[in-house]
Coordinates of C-alpha atoms in Angstrom, one line a residue:
M264 CA 20.7 5.3 -26.7
K265 CA 24.5 5.4 -26.7
N266 CA 26.4 2.1 -26.6
D267 CA 27.6 2.8 -23.0
D268 CA 24.1 3.5 -21.7
P269 CA 22.7 0.7 -19.4
P270 CA 19.8 -1.1 -21.0
V271 CA 16.3 -0.2 -19.7
N272 CA 14.6 -3.2 -18.1
I273 CA 11.0 -3.2 -19.1
R274 CA 8.6 -5.9 -18.0
V275 CA 4.9 -6.6 -18.5
G276 CA 2.7 -8.5 -16.1
F277 CA -0.9 -9.9 -16.4
G278 CA -3.2 -10.5 -13.5
Y279 CA -6.6 -12.1 -13.1
D280 CA -8.9 -12.6 -10.2
V281 CA -12.4 -13.8 -9.5
H282 CA -14.7 -13.6 -6.4
P283 CA -18.2 -14.9 -5.8
L284 CA -20.8 -12.4 -4.7
A285 CA -23.3 -12.8 -1.8
S286 CA -26.0 -10.8 -0.2
G287 CA -25.1 -8.8 2.9
R288 CA -21.4 -8.5 2.1
R289 CA -19.4 -5.3 1.5
L290 CA -18.5 -4.4 -2.1
V291 CA -15.1 -2.8 -2.4
L292 CA -13.7 -2.2 -5.9
G293 CA -10.5 -0.2 -6.6
G294 CA -10.4 0.8 -2.9
V295 CA -13.9 2.4 -3.1
E296 CA -16.7 1.0 -1.0
I297 CA -19.8 0.8 -3.3
S298 CA -23.3 0.5 -2.0
H299 CA -24.9 -2.6 -3.4
S300 CA -27.1 -5.5 -2.3
K301 CA -24.2 -8.0 -2.9
G302 CA -20.6 -8.0 -2.0
S303 CA -17.5 -10.0 -2.4
V304 CA -16.9 -13.3 -0.6
A305 CA -13.2 -13.5 0.3
H306 CA -10.6 -13.8 3.1
S307 CA -9.6 -10.1 2.7
D308 CA -12.0 -7.3 1.7
G309 CA -12.3 -9.1 -1.6
D310 CA -11.4 -6.2 -3.9
V311 CA -11.1 -8.2 -7.1
L312 CA -9.8 -5.2 -9.0
I313 CA -6.8 -4.7 -6.7
H314 CA -6.1 -8.4 -6.4
A315 CA -5.8 -8.7 -10.2
L316 CA -3.5 -5.6 -10.1
C317 CA -1.3 -7.1 -7.4
D318 CA -1.0 -10.3 -9.4
A319 CA 0.0 -8.4 -12.5
L320 CA 2.6 -6.3 -10.6
L321 CA 4.1 -9.4 -8.8
G322 CA 4.2 -11.4 -12.0
A323 CA 6.0 -8.7 -13.9
A324 CA 8.7 -8.5 -11.3
N325 CA 8.9 -12.4 -11.1
L326 CA 7.7 -12.3 -7.4
R327 CA 5.1 -15.1 -7.8
D328 CA 1.5 -14.1 -7.0
I329 CA -0.8 -12.6 -4.4
G330 CA -1.6 -16.0 -2.8
Y331 CA 2.1 -16.7 -2.3
N332 CA 2.9 -13.3 -0.9
F333 CA -0.3 -12.8 1.1
P334 CA -1.8 -16.2 1.7
D335 CA -5.5 -16.5 2.5
T336 CA -4.6 -19.1 5.1
S337 CA -3.0 -16.4 7.3
A338 CA -4.9 -14.7 10.0
E339 CA -2.8 -11.6 9.3
F340 CA -4.7 -11.0 6.1
K341 CA -8.3 -11.7 7.4
D342 CA -10.5 -8.8 6.3
I343 CA -7.4 -6.7 5.4
S344 CA -7.9 -3.8 3.1
S345 CA -6.6 -4.7 -0.3
L346 CA -5.1 -1.2 -0.5
I347 CA -2.6 -2.5 2.2
L348 CA -1.8 -5.5 0.0
L349 CA -1.2 -3.1 -3.0
E350 CA 1.0 -0.9 -0.8
R351 CA 3.0 -3.9 0.2
T352 CA 3.2 -5.1 -3.4
I353 CA 4.6 -1.8 -4.5
D354 CA 7.1 -2.0 -1.6
L355 CA 8.2 -5.5 -2.8
L356 CA 8.7 -4.1 -6.3
S357 CA 10.6 -1.1 -5.1
Q358 CA 13.0 -3.3 -3.1
Q359 CA 13.9 -5.0 -6.4
G360 CA 14.4 -1.6 -8.1
Y361 CA 11.1 -1.6 -10.1
R362 CA 8.6 1.2 -10.5
L363 CA 5.3 1.3 -12.3
G364 CA 5.1 2.5 -15.8
N365 CA 1.3 2.1 -16.2
A366 CA -1.6 -0.1 -15.3
D367 CA -4.7 -1.0 -17.3
I368 CA -7.4 -2.8 -15.4
T369 CA -10.8 -4.2 -16.6
L370 CA -13.6 -5.1 -14.2
C371 CA -16.3 -7.5 -15.4
L372 CA -19.6 -7.5 -13.5
E373 CA -23.3 -7.0 -14.3
K374 CA -24.2 -4.7 -11.4
P375 CA -23.7 -2.2 -10.1
K376 CA -22.6 0.2 -12.8
I377 CA -19.3 1.7 -11.6
K378 CA -18.7 4.5 -14.1
D379 CA -19.4 7.2 -11.5
H380 CA -16.8 5.6 -9.1
V381 CA -14.0 5.2 -11.7
P382 CA -12.4 8.6 -11.0
A383 CA -12.2 7.9 -7.3
M384 CA -10.7 4.4 -8.0
I385 CA -8.1 5.9 -10.2
E386 CA -7.1 8.5 -7.6
I387 CA -6.9 6.0 -4.8
L388 CA -4.9 3.5 -6.9
A389 CA -2.5 6.1 -8.2
R390 CA -1.9 7.5 -4.7
T391 CA -1.3 4.0 -3.3
M392 CA 1.1 3.1 -6.0
K393 CA 2.8 6.5 -5.8
T394 CA 2.2 7.4 -9.5
D395 CA 0.4 9.9 -11.5
I396 CA -3.3 9.3 -12.3
S397 CA -2.4 9.3 -16.0
N398 CA -0.6 6.0 -15.4
V399 CA -3.8 4.2 -14.2
S400 CA -6.7 3.1 -16.3
V401 CA -9.8 1.5 -14.9
K402 CA -12.6 0.2 -17.2
A403 CA -15.7 -1.9 -16.7
T404 CA -17.8 -4.2 -18.8
T405 CA -20.7 -6.6 -18.3
N406 CA -20.8 -10.3 -19.4
E407 CA -24.0 -9.6 -21.4
K408 CA -25.9 -11.6 -18.8
L409 CA -24.0 -14.8 -19.7
G410 CA -22.5 -17.3 -17.2
F411 CA -21.9 -16.8 -13.5
I412 CA -21.1 -13.1 -14.0
G413 CA -24.3 -12.6 -16.0
R414 CA -26.3 -14.3 -13.2
E415 CA -24.6 -11.9 -10.7
E416 CA -23.0 -14.8 -8.8
G417 CA -19.5 -13.4 -9.2
M418 CA -17.2 -10.9 -10.8
T419 CA -13.7 -10.9 -12.4
A420 CA -11.0 -8.5 -13.1
Y421 CA -8.0 -8.4 -15.5
A422 CA -4.9 -6.2 -15.2
V423 CA -1.9 -5.5 -17.4
V424 CA 1.0 -3.5 -16.1
L425 CA 4.3 -2.2 -17.4
I426 CA 7.1 -1.8 -14.9
T427 CA 10.6 -0.5 -15.4
K428 CA 14.0 -0.7 -13.7

């Protein structure tokens, strides 16, 4: 970098989300509907993975969090696809001049196993964020049958992102 080159603005964000699980609900993870006996209890579609991702992106850009930008008290967001929330989040970042460098997301749940769904999740997330699939990582782990996750009462997701300006 020469002395007259403008500095690159690099920011990192971290996101976390949790949702309870209940019988008879849809399970949507990373934009993919997965057949399972339980699904997420939430105001929106309850996509815990995308909610953690949105929080990481918003935090990195200092734009608060998903609850502030898309409140669960608003009828506008009732049963909304979290992909729309992700799209709007990317738009908010773009308005500030930011773009995604990469995203690394970890989902924690006992069941169902999601390894066969990961490629579709990555494709959908990359397309929604207007980035290459090589910039999106999705992983899953169990909680080794411990706690509310181990009892299949809920699930969590963690996301780390790098954004640049």
